[in-house]
XYZ file of C-alpha atoms in Angstrom:
762
model
C 100.946 189.404 71.667
C 99.550 185.930 71.128
C 101.873 183.020 70.734
C 101.725 181.207 67.395
C 100.106 177.817 67.340
C 102.427 174.862 67.742
C 103.135 173.154 64.419
C 101.367 169.877 63.913
C 102.953 166.643 62.674
C 102.164 167.449 59.048
C 103.575 170.961 59.326
C 106.716 169.632 60.971
C 107.140 167.008 58.286
C 106.671 169.649 55.578
C 109.246 171.902 57.185
C 111.701 169.031 57.490
C 111.256 168.004 53.882
C 111.651 171.607 52.687
C 114.799 172.340 54.660
C 116.299 168.856 54.796
C 118.948 169.547 52.183
C 120.093 172.707 54.005
C 120.165 170.997 57.416
C 122.202 168.093 56.132
C 124.820 170.499 54.867
C 125.229 172.440 58.078
C 123.600 172.052 61.472
C 125.181 174.105 64.245
C 124.291 174.051 67.881
C 125.481 176.149 70.780
C 125.585 174.996 74.380
C 126.518 177.041 77.422
C 126.738 175.182 80.690
C 128.843 175.052 83.853
C 132.130 173.243 83.669
C 131.429 169.855 85.234
C 133.738 167.680 87.235
C 132.461 164.508 88.850
C 131.373 166.193 92.069
C 129.342 168.830 90.259
C 127.947 166.213 87.865
C 126.724 164.063 90.752
C 125.115 167.076 92.380
C 123.515 168.168 89.125
C 122.197 164.732 88.195
C 121.488 163.480 91.744
C 123.647 160.444 91.145
C 123.066 157.356 93.227
C 124.229 153.766 93.068
C 121.939 151.350 91.266
C 120.349 148.861 93.686
C 121.576 145.363 93.039
C 118.939 142.783 92.269
C 119.645 139.392 93.739
C 118.745 136.969 90.975
C 118.923 133.943 93.232
C 115.915 135.230 95.178
C 113.869 135.241 91.978
C 115.079 131.739 91.111
C 114.128 130.384 94.546
C 110.740 132.091 94.624
C 107.943 129.534 94.805
C 104.511 130.370 93.443
C 101.982 129.098 90.965
C 102.979 131.731 88.421
C 106.649 130.849 88.850
C 105.941 127.126 88.357
C 103.854 127.872 85.263
C 106.611 130.082 83.841
C 109.224 127.379 84.433
C 107.035 124.771 82.764
C 106.500 126.923 79.676
C 110.178 127.890 79.620
C 111.474 124.313 79.587
C 108.621 122.821 77.536
C 108.047 125.392 74.762
C 105.739 123.115 72.794
C 103.003 123.947 75.328
C 103.289 127.593 74.298
C 103.293 127.470 70.508
C 101.388 124.267 69.690
C 97.974 125.426 71.059
C 98.347 128.564 68.902
C 99.423 126.652 65.811
C 97.633 128.013 62.693
C 96.680 124.753 60.995
C 95.312 126.258 57.784
C 98.293 128.507 57.194
C 101.229 126.330 58.226
C 100.279 122.647 58.133
C 100.761 122.151 54.386
C 104.177 123.814 54.409
C 105.303 121.786 57.438
C 104.036 118.572 55.811
C 105.967 119.187 52.580
C 109.079 120.268 54.498
C 108.885 117.229 56.778
C 108.684 114.792 53.864
C 111.544 116.578 52.078
C 113.747 116.396 55.169
C 112.855 112.734 55.750
C 113.864 111.862 52.183
C 117.264 113.424 52.902
C 117.515 112.012 56.391
C 117.185 108.404 55.256
C 120.402 108.218 53.203
C 122.279 110.599 55.508
C 121.325 108.553 58.563
C 122.641 105.366 56.963
C 125.811 107.098 55.739
C 126.626 108.989 58.939
C 126.182 105.846 61.033
C 128.837 104.255 58.858
C 130.957 107.352 59.446
C 130.589 106.854 63.204
C 131.820 103.270 62.886
C 128.396 101.773 63.625
C 125.929 99.589 61.705
C 123.774 101.776 59.401
C 120.481 100.990 61.132
C 121.608 102.983 64.203
C 121.740 106.053 62.002
C 118.011 105.581 61.438
C 117.432 105.328 65.185
C 119.404 108.577 65.628
C 117.166 110.176 63.012
C 113.982 109.312 64.924
C 114.283 109.608 68.721
C 116.302 112.853 69.030
C 114.201 114.625 66.400
C 110.959 113.900 68.236
C 112.459 114.937 71.604
C 113.645 118.224 70.125
C 110.112 118.819 68.829
C 109.012 118.996 72.482
C 111.870 121.018 73.998
C 113.429 123.083 71.189
C 112.943 126.797 70.569
C 114.186 127.036 66.970
C 111.459 126.553 64.368
C 113.633 125.750 61.368
C 116.722 123.690 62.263
C 116.728 119.991 61.465
C 118.106 117.936 64.334
C 119.614 114.544 63.628
C 122.785 112.964 62.329
C 125.532 115.339 61.226
C 128.877 114.650 59.573
C 131.057 116.508 62.088
C 129.414 114.836 65.068
C 129.623 111.438 63.390
C 133.328 111.734 62.662
C 133.966 112.798 66.274
C 132.048 109.726 67.462
C 133.896 107.574 64.939
C 137.283 108.691 66.237
C 136.241 107.501 69.709
C 134.727 104.179 68.670
C 137.625 103.258 66.388
C 140.235 104.181 68.992
C 138.675 102.066 71.762
C 137.453 99.199 69.548
C 139.687 99.172 66.454
C 139.248 96.962 63.431
C 142.548 95.200 64.222
C 140.856 93.575 67.228
C 138.898 91.282 64.910
C 140.138 87.704 65.172
C 138.829 84.249 65.799
C 137.671 85.153 69.317
C 136.213 88.608 68.582
C 133.700 88.594 65.736
C 132.512 91.596 63.786
C 129.104 91.365 65.449
C 130.668 91.482 68.925
C 132.807 94.468 67.946
C 129.772 96.276 66.571
C 127.847 95.548 69.765
C 130.676 97.027 71.844
C 130.807 100.092 69.604
C 127.056 100.578 69.854
C 127.226 100.436 73.642
C 130.142 102.873 73.602
C 128.353 105.323 71.281
C 125.109 105.183 73.269
C 126.983 105.736 76.533
C 128.788 108.653 74.902
C 125.418 110.093 73.830
C 124.077 109.850 77.389
C 127.171 111.602 78.740
C 126.923 114.329 76.093
C 123.266 114.801 77.003
C 124.077 115.071 80.706
C 126.672 117.754 79.980
C 124.294 119.741 77.805
C 121.318 119.507 80.159
C 123.478 120.436 83.138
C 125.023 123.418 81.384
C 121.618 124.560 80.180
C 120.007 124.380 83.616
C 122.776 126.513 85.155
C 122.375 129.079 82.343
C 125.734 128.266 80.808
C 124.605 128.907 77.264
C 127.006 131.815 76.995
C 129.875 129.323 76.659
C 129.230 129.308 72.930
C 130.375 132.938 72.796
C 133.938 131.676 73.171
C 133.531 129.905 69.841
C 133.791 132.748 67.338
C 132.515 132.401 63.792
C 136.022 132.071 62.263
C 136.790 129.357 64.825
C 133.598 127.414 64.068
C 134.053 127.714 60.306
C 137.713 126.712 60.473
C 136.827 123.797 62.725
C 133.989 122.533 60.528
C 136.193 122.866 57.442
C 138.904 120.759 59.070
C 136.248 118.298 60.243
C 134.955 118.000 56.686
C 138.499 117.091 55.589
C 138.529 114.456 58.334
C 135.191 113.146 57.067
C 136.455 113.071 53.483
C 139.560 111.090 54.429
C 137.548 108.670 56.563
C 135.356 107.792 53.556
C 138.259 106.934 51.261
C 138.389 103.347 52.524
C 134.776 102.832 51.407
C 135.362 104.546 48.063
C 138.393 102.383 47.217
C 137.292 99.239 49.083
C 140.415 99.154 51.276
C 141.043 97.682 54.703
C 142.818 100.341 56.747
C 144.173 100.184 60.251
C 142.299 102.332 62.755
C 144.186 105.322 64.079
C 143.412 108.093 66.531
C 145.281 110.917 68.161
C 147.710 113.465 66.733
C 148.756 113.061 63.080
C 146.283 110.180 62.584
C 144.863 111.923 59.505
C 148.301 112.194 57.913
C 149.068 108.529 58.567
C 145.689 107.506 57.137
C 146.302 109.435 53.915
C 149.755 107.873 53.591
C 148.303 104.399 54.137
C 145.616 105.009 51.511
C 148.304 106.036 49.033
C 150.335 102.912 49.828
C 147.358 100.563 49.415
C 145.902 102.111 46.264
C 147.145 99.152 44.149
C 144.870 96.923 46.298
C 141.702 98.907 45.556
C 138.552 97.153 44.369
C 137.670 98.426 40.894
C 133.977 97.603 41.256
C 133.755 99.669 44.442
C 135.520 102.649 42.829
C 133.207 102.522 39.791
C 130.136 102.284 42.028
C 131.229 105.291 44.106
C 132.105 107.325 40.990
C 128.776 106.633 39.274
C 126.819 107.439 42.430
C 128.816 110.625 42.986
C 128.276 111.824 39.423
C 124.546 111.089 39.664
C 124.272 113.047 42.910
C 126.196 116.024 41.526
C 124.055 116.123 38.381
C 120.833 116.039 40.390
C 122.067 118.815 42.686
C 122.920 120.941 39.652
C 119.461 120.311 38.233
C 117.906 121.338 41.539
C 119.877 124.587 41.529
C 118.822 125.452 37.978
C 115.193 124.314 38.191
C 114.394 125.315 41.761
C 112.160 128.176 40.584
C 110.092 125.864 38.409
C 109.824 122.846 40.746
C 107.386 122.753 43.674
C 109.752 120.371 45.485
C 113.456 119.677 44.951
C 114.370 116.451 43.202
C 115.153 113.833 45.917
C 118.491 112.964 44.335
C 119.877 111.108 47.319
C 116.792 108.955 47.759
C 116.621 108.143 44.042
C 120.330 107.292 44.029
C 119.918 104.977 47.014
C 116.917 103.222 45.499
C 118.620 102.849 42.124
C 121.907 101.654 43.640
C 120.087 99.130 45.821
C 118.165 97.750 42.836
C 121.296 97.510 40.672
C 123.267 95.883 43.486
C 120.531 93.316 44.058
C 120.003 92.623 40.351
C 123.686 92.388 39.391
C 124.822 90.762 42.655
C 127.620 93.311 43.103
C 128.668 91.816 46.440
C 129.716 88.430 45.055
C 130.595 89.255 41.452
C 132.580 92.454 41.995
C 133.455 92.282 45.728
C 131.476 95.440 46.520
C 130.738 95.807 50.243
C 127.050 96.269 51.067
C 125.199 97.469 54.148
C 124.119 93.985 55.192
C 121.462 92.970 57.657
C 119.086 95.747 58.810
C 116.841 94.587 61.603
C 113.242 95.685 61.355
C 111.565 97.333 64.325
C 112.769 99.343 67.294
C 115.295 98.177 69.862
C 114.470 98.200 73.582
C 116.105 100.827 75.810
C 119.472 99.926 77.293
C 121.111 101.516 80.310
C 124.507 103.158 79.663
C 127.703 101.609 80.953
C 129.002 103.799 83.824
C 132.420 102.143 83.631
C 133.022 103.947 80.330
C 132.331 107.415 81.730
C 135.916 108.007 82.825
C 137.234 107.170 79.336
C 134.666 109.284 77.537
C 134.313 112.417 79.697
C 136.777 114.549 77.709
C 135.396 113.584 74.308
C 131.837 113.963 75.582
C 132.423 117.545 76.684
C 134.045 118.450 73.360
C 131.175 116.860 71.389
C 128.614 118.617 73.609
C 130.159 122.043 73.016
C 130.666 121.550 69.268
C 127.165 120.183 68.734
C 125.606 123.054 70.646
C 127.751 125.645 68.827
C 126.647 124.371 65.418
C 122.967 124.196 66.407
C 122.750 127.600 68.096
C 124.675 129.416 65.355
C 122.377 128.051 62.650
C 119.297 128.548 64.823
C 120.136 132.224 65.376
C 120.553 132.753 61.629
C 117.026 131.474 60.959
C 115.606 133.319 63.980
C 117.053 136.607 62.764
C 115.703 135.984 59.274
C 112.156 135.138 60.391
C 111.864 137.458 63.382
C 111.715 135.253 66.469
C 114.007 134.554 69.422
C 116.061 131.472 70.193
C 116.875 130.802 73.854
C 120.468 129.519 74.003
C 120.051 127.930 77.440
C 116.860 126.129 76.421
C 118.591 124.972 73.234
C 121.233 123.353 75.431
C 118.512 121.627 77.424
C 116.684 120.515 74.263
C 119.808 119.076 72.627
C 120.771 117.519 75.942
C 117.473 115.678 76.331
C 117.655 114.620 72.669
C 121.058 113.026 73.218
C 120.260 111.734 76.714
C 117.024 109.943 75.789
C 118.429 108.976 72.399
C 121.441 107.377 74.084
C 119.139 105.211 76.181
C 117.599 103.952 72.918
C 121.073 103.236 71.437
C 121.495 106.402 69.388
C 124.810 108.196 68.934
C 125.258 111.970 69.573
C 123.443 114.254 67.151
C 123.238 117.929 66.349
C 121.810 120.138 63.637
C 122.414 119.445 59.947
C 123.108 122.485 57.780
C 121.882 120.981 54.513
C 118.653 119.541 55.955
C 117.905 122.783 57.825
C 118.183 124.755 54.598
C 115.855 122.295 52.871
C 113.351 122.459 55.734
C 113.292 126.260 55.611
C 113.193 126.576 51.823
C 110.470 123.904 51.446
C 108.063 125.982 53.524
C 108.653 124.674 57.036
C 107.375 127.004 59.754
C 107.692 125.022 63.010
C 109.115 121.811 64.388
C 105.953 120.057 63.248
C 108.032 119.460 60.119
C 110.612 117.696 62.277
C 107.937 115.557 63.911
C 106.582 114.554 60.491
C 110.073 113.610 59.272
C 110.665 111.518 62.405
C 107.388 109.655 61.868
C 108.412 108.940 58.270
C 111.742 107.575 59.523
C 109.812 105.433 62.031
C 107.835 103.923 59.162
C 111.091 103.057 57.370
C 112.569 101.529 60.528
C 109.538 99.361 61.155
C 108.661 98.280 57.618
C 111.035 99.410 54.867
C 114.515 99.326 56.379
C 115.307 95.762 55.427
C 114.845 96.653 51.736
C 118.207 98.472 51.798
C 120.314 95.438 52.805
C 121.981 95.304 49.368
C 122.840 99.013 49.320
C 126.596 99.403 48.561
C 128.611 101.214 51.211
C 130.438 103.049 48.423
C 127.167 104.798 47.541
C 126.782 105.977 51.130
C 130.392 107.223 51.047
C 129.688 109.101 47.828
C 126.604 110.628 49.468
C 128.688 111.836 52.407
C 131.422 113.294 50.182
C 129.001 115.139 47.901
C 127.233 116.650 50.918
C 130.591 117.984 52.165
C 130.674 120.529 49.347
C 129.246 123.350 51.458
C 131.732 122.889 54.286
C 134.721 122.333 52.007
C 133.893 125.556 50.155
C 134.522 127.405 53.415
C 138.190 127.333 52.398
C 137.393 130.515 50.469
C 137.112 132.233 53.862
C 140.879 132.610 53.720
C 140.655 135.158 50.900
C 137.825 137.161 52.452
C 139.395 137.186 55.926
C 142.747 138.264 54.472
C 141.030 141.417 53.232
C 138.690 141.925 56.180
C 140.514 140.933 59.385
C 143.944 139.308 59.674
C 143.414 138.354 63.322
C 140.284 136.351 62.442
C 142.227 134.781 59.588
C 144.889 133.699 62.068
C 142.223 132.096 64.269
C 140.779 130.291 61.218
C 144.171 128.973 60.106
C 145.300 127.875 63.576
C 141.976 126.113 64.141
C 142.137 124.383 60.779
C 145.766 123.252 61.089
C 145.398 122.186 64.743
C 142.278 120.138 63.971
C 143.924 118.490 60.965
C 147.103 117.588 62.843
C 145.875 116.967 66.408
C 142.448 115.434 65.702
C 139.068 116.895 66.568
C 139.157 116.983 70.372
C 142.651 118.399 70.852
C 142.189 120.676 67.857
C 139.135 122.280 69.438
C 140.955 122.817 72.728
C 143.940 124.404 70.980
C 141.634 126.636 68.921
C 139.722 127.931 71.952
C 142.907 128.573 73.956
C 144.551 130.327 71.022
C 141.544 132.565 70.333
C 141.375 133.608 73.998
C 145.113 134.282 74.098
C 144.779 136.344 70.945
C 142.123 138.448 72.647
C 144.509 139.035 75.561
C 147.351 139.926 73.197
C 145.133 142.346 71.284
C 144.182 144.099 74.523
C 147.867 144.246 75.458
C 148.656 146.048 72.205
C 145.851 148.575 71.723
C 146.072 151.825 69.802
C 147.473 154.648 71.932
C 146.939 158.184 70.716
C 147.517 161.807 71.645
C 144.343 163.752 70.938
C 143.934 167.164 69.409
C 140.933 169.452 69.141
C 139.109 169.803 65.860
C 138.707 173.506 65.033
C 135.714 175.213 66.681
C 134.396 171.995 68.208
C 134.500 170.096 71.479
C 135.620 166.965 69.614
C 139.087 165.498 70.160
C 140.681 163.046 67.759
C 144.056 161.437 67.113
C 146.443 164.048 65.740
C 148.135 161.463 63.517
C 144.862 160.509 61.844
C 143.170 163.912 61.563
C 145.327 166.534 59.922
C 143.142 169.372 61.207
C 143.285 168.197 64.818
C 145.573 170.447 66.869
C 146.999 169.809 70.291
C 145.851 172.355 72.855
C 148.909 174.405 73.963
C 150.048 173.356 77.395
C 147.692 170.356 77.554
C 148.297 166.713 76.582
C 145.270 164.480 76.030
C 146.041 160.749 75.976
C 143.718 157.859 75.138
C 143.916 154.076 74.862
C 141.557 152.079 72.646
C 141.253 149.259 75.193
C 140.488 148.961 78.863
C 143.438 149.069 81.267
C 143.925 146.005 83.450
C 146.712 143.834 84.824
C 147.825 142.522 81.433
C 148.429 145.928 79.842
C 148.718 148.450 82.695
C 152.502 148.598 82.368
C 152.252 149.035 78.592
C 149.766 151.854 79.160
C 152.156 153.738 81.464
C 155.105 153.242 79.123
C 153.132 154.390 76.075
C 151.883 157.446 77.975
C 155.397 158.539 78.937
C 156.658 157.886 75.431
C 153.883 159.822 73.660
C 154.242 162.810 75.947
C 157.677 163.587 74.514
C 159.283 163.819 77.956
C 161.525 161.246 79.594
C 159.604 161.327 82.851
C 161.681 158.733 84.668
C 164.978 160.421 83.729
C 163.686 163.835 84.762
C 162.492 162.515 88.129
C 165.829 160.782 88.656
C 167.793 163.957 87.855
C 165.556 165.988 90.150
C 166.085 163.571 93.041
C 169.844 163.575 92.469
C 170.007 167.379 92.516
C 167.872 167.566 95.634
C 170.090 164.967 97.266
C 173.192 166.986 96.348
C 171.612 170.097 97.858
C 170.987 168.242 101.094
C 174.555 166.943 101.130
C 175.907 170.481 100.547
C 173.779 171.794 103.412
C 175.062 169.053 105.699
C 178.651 169.835 104.766
C 178.056 173.533 105.364
C 176.543 172.697 108.733
C 179.562 170.603 109.695
C 181.903 173.437 108.694
C 179.966 175.907 110.813
C 180.152 173.513 113.727
C 183.925 173.198 113.404
C 184.332 176.990 113.202
C 182.291 177.412 116.345
C 184.482 174.910 118.152
C 187.608 176.739 117.023
C 186.177 180.056 118.222
C 185.351 178.550 121.588
C 188.848 177.127 122.066
C 190.482 180.464 121.077
C 188.400 182.315 123.701
C 189.499 179.885 126.410
C 193.244 180.392 125.800
C 192.866 184.184 125.749
C 191.699 184.123 129.389
C 194.943 182.537 130.631
C 197.279 184.772 128.616
C 195.810 187.969 130.011
C 198.259 188.360 132.967
C 197.485 192.048 133.599
C 193.954 191.284 134.561
C 193.000 191.462 138.200
C 191.855 188.475 140.158
C 188.322 189.718 140.307
C 188.277 190.307 136.584
C 189.638 186.804 136.042
C 186.965 185.278 138.222
C 184.244 187.264 136.542
C 185.618 186.387 133.154
C 185.786 182.730 134.115
C 182.139 182.823 135.145
C 181.139 184.458 131.893
C 183.294 182.060 129.918
C 181.795 179.076 131.685
C 178.317 180.337 130.826
C 179.416 180.886 127.265
C 180.851 177.365 127.121
C 177.629 176.012 128.494
C 175.753 177.800 125.781
C 178.253 176.631 123.200
C 177.928 172.996 124.310
C 174.199 173.050 123.746
C 174.262 175.174 120.623
C 175.657 172.660 118.034
C 172.824 170.198 118.575
C 170.297 172.942 118.417
C 171.946 174.299 115.337
C 171.740 170.898 113.642
C 168.067 170.636 114.431
C 167.462 174.166 113.251
C 169.290 173.483 110.008
C 167.417 170.267 109.493
C 164.156 172.073 110.152
C 165.154 174.799 107.776
C 166.015 172.099 105.202
C 162.543 170.642 105.582
C 161.055 174.073 105.184
C 163.134 174.527 102.064
C 161.870 171.205 100.769
C 158.338 172.357 101.415
C 159.109 175.615 99.698
C 158.054 175.105 96.035
C 160.747 177.450 94.797
C 163.543 175.175 96.064
C 162.286 171.965 94.342
C 161.102 173.631 91.149
C 162.589 172.256 87.942
C 163.489 175.761 86.823
C 165.303 176.465 90.121
C 167.196 173.216 89.823
C 168.202 174.020 86.257
C 166.239 171.133 84.724
C 164.182 171.399 81.511
C 160.464 171.884 82.042
C 157.846 169.925 80.038
C 156.139 171.914 77.325
C 152.749 171.144 78.884
C 151.377 171.836 82.337
C 148.360 169.478 82.327
C 147.819 165.859 81.340
C 144.321 164.565 80.633
C 143.642 160.844 80.495
C 140.615 159.989 78.365
C 139.192 156.900 80.076
C 136.118 156.490 77.891
C 137.381 153.107 76.659
C 137.567 151.638 80.171
C 134.866 149.085 80.915
C 136.313 147.989 84.257
C 139.344 148.572 86.474
C 141.283 146.206 88.685
C 143.764 146.798 91.501
C 146.713 146.895 89.103
C 144.994 149.610 87.054
C 144.298 151.630 90.208
C 147.943 151.464 91.277
C 149.081 152.381 87.780
C 146.831 155.467 87.721
C 148.061 156.541 91.148
C 151.668 156.175 89.996
C 150.888 158.317 86.947
C 149.542 161.058 89.218
C 152.618 160.826 91.429
C 155.182 160.785 88.609
C 153.747 163.660 86.601
C 153.238 165.803 89.661
C 156.949 165.330 90.360
C 157.683 167.093 87.065
C 155.086 169.811 87.756
C 152.347 168.437 85.510
C 148.840 168.160 86.916
C 146.833 165.081 85.905
C 143.091 164.957 85.224
C 140.747 162.126 84.272
C 137.872 162.444 81.835
C 134.851 160.577 80.438
C 134.647 157.736 82.968
C 131.543 155.545 82.897
C 129.517 155.153 86.068
C 130.506 151.506 86.731
C 134.164 152.491 86.467
C 133.652 155.380 88.906
C 132.001 152.986 91.341
C 134.973 150.622 91.066
C 137.342 153.543 91.635
C 135.479 154.381 94.827
C 135.446 150.769 95.982
C 139.198 150.555 95.364
C 139.812 153.675 97.513
C 141.315 155.511 94.561
C 140.101 158.926 95.668
C 141.897 160.533 98.607
C 143.030 163.953 99.790
C 145.354 164.487 96.807
C 143.195 162.793 94.123
C 139.589 163.843 94.467
C 136.559 163.735 92.250
C 137.406 167.285 91.283
C 140.159 165.762 89.147
C 137.570 163.727 87.246
C 135.588 165.522 84.527
C 132.481 164.664 82.572
C 134.168 165.085 79.199
C 137.559 165.748 77.688
C 136.523 169.273 76.756
C 135.574 170.037 80.369
C 138.991 168.880 81.507
C 140.783 170.870 78.796
C 138.818 174.033 79.617
C 139.640 173.704 83.291
C 143.312 172.965 82.616
C 143.671 176.050 80.413
C 142.294 178.235 83.188
C 144.600 176.595 85.757
C 148.012 176.434 84.044
C 149.721 175.231 87.218
C 148.349 173.113 90.026
C 146.452 175.218 92.487
C 143.061 175.472 94.029
C 140.355 173.684 92.096
C 137.144 175.659 91.803
C 135.144 174.494 88.786
C 132.574 177.272 88.940
C 133.376 178.126 85.346
C 131.478 178.097 82.115
C 132.364 176.104 79.042
C 131.084 177.184 75.656
C 130.779 174.670 72.849
């Protein structure tokens, strides 16, 4: 009989479409296989340890291909620029670059003021780092440059080391600004060194310790810090510089105290500029579908405010502070001051981590949206070189701006060519047009900063969403926010990271423990408290933890296991030992009594010899000889008897009937086998190994055999390396699945020989 032809792809698809509704309703499968413990599984699958690759050998390999790969890895522009599609992408990058530059001009001036520096250094920080990132960066859409959070972190350092109160007859404002510029540039070099070093040693994973709730809570608190720092420019007040814990609270209190001293002209200027910016942003949101480019509201506001300030002489007539002198041209490179490294190392590391976290999180969002990959280690190197080289040219630390990145992506930007175009536009302003903004009021820059904080301040709504989604993440968000508000940015970040890591430890210490039951007619086991149809297998307890077992929760695991089993294991073991000890004491007492009786019998026989006067001399002598032999035997016999009794006691101890719970009159557990589902374990340590061994020992004391199930291969390897398996705990106690272990336990109600040549049917 000929076999039918195999169905083709079309036939298979037709069959699937015809019977899809039936198959989705019910799809049964039947499997019959041998019952598998770990030994049989290794034989069946020919298990062998995976050979370890030594990565350092690859790193130290020297060849032309290796050198070429390293060059392309650390200088990505050599990879994508030769393949750049000019006709398809150049126009979009040109429009995006001009749009970003229009935003970068006012933000650079404003964020330099936020960092406590003259505004022109914000323009420098918008040129050098952007061009360096064009060469080394891997993200195609983020806009590198000045950012509010980074600027306020720099400002807290500059104002703490060179406060405004230091101004007097001997220290002029120009000298203070020069010291602050040197401090900020040195800080940028140190930040760059940290980032480059961490990137070269592949330490990009450090950002994984900054969870999304932590970053969002931190940036929200930083935006509050930025908002408060701009109040002195909005109201035209002279405030004392503060840093450290509670500095934000003291600043707010001082602003409230000095409100009667505010300059009305400055407040009006800031209010008008803020309203104009908000109106233009609203127009952009409503007309974005109809406009080829967004309205450059910030640039128009700056130009209009500068013209009004110059025409109405706001500085002298209304006491409105203006930007002042903006030197045209670029400044020569300046070496950093190594004497400041010791003072700045802690702040530099915090700024390096925060700047990288913001850049890589935003870069990964765009990469996921547009289908390319961002290398976190190379991003560290790129940001590091941007800050390192920028610091030499008197820039302050920079990162990625959220608002500019969104504009660059939405305006049609495809690569960092848009960033290079924006940096060239900023260069033109620095060289030729910067001095035109000397009459720009600082209140307008403050209003620009505050209006741009809208996106970060709106992150407060995370509290409502996290309350519904995940209370633990909400706790991280709140602790980060409160710590950053009260303790300042550097200490707040440290507290947030430590708290989030401790919360992870606490959550692993308190996992969900469950006793599993079998779903009817399946090999699936689920928590009996969650699934009403799940039934415990008679005589078998299946226990599972939702987290790995290690030193921090091993004791909790053992306690939860004994509690969920419904048997006071420790009490039962204690009672058993007490009864066995009493039995031994009773045997010893009985032995002592027998010894005393034997002595009494011996003494009574001796006296009877002398009282028998009718006996002949020969009989007496013969009796004396026999009695002496008997005494000799009796002198040796008690010691032998003690040894024999002790030996018999040991034999009784070895006899299972003597130490059985039923023989001792103790209650027996209602299950004969315990199965530990270890599928959640990702690793084991020495404390976990000892805890598992103690579980085997304790439950065997109460006549319950213990089995392990569903271990992953790395865990099995760690069990072998930790010498967990021995003569009493072998791989025959470890099964491939929970159902294998349950099937075996049902066929071996009490501990005995293990021969898994059985068949399990699913």
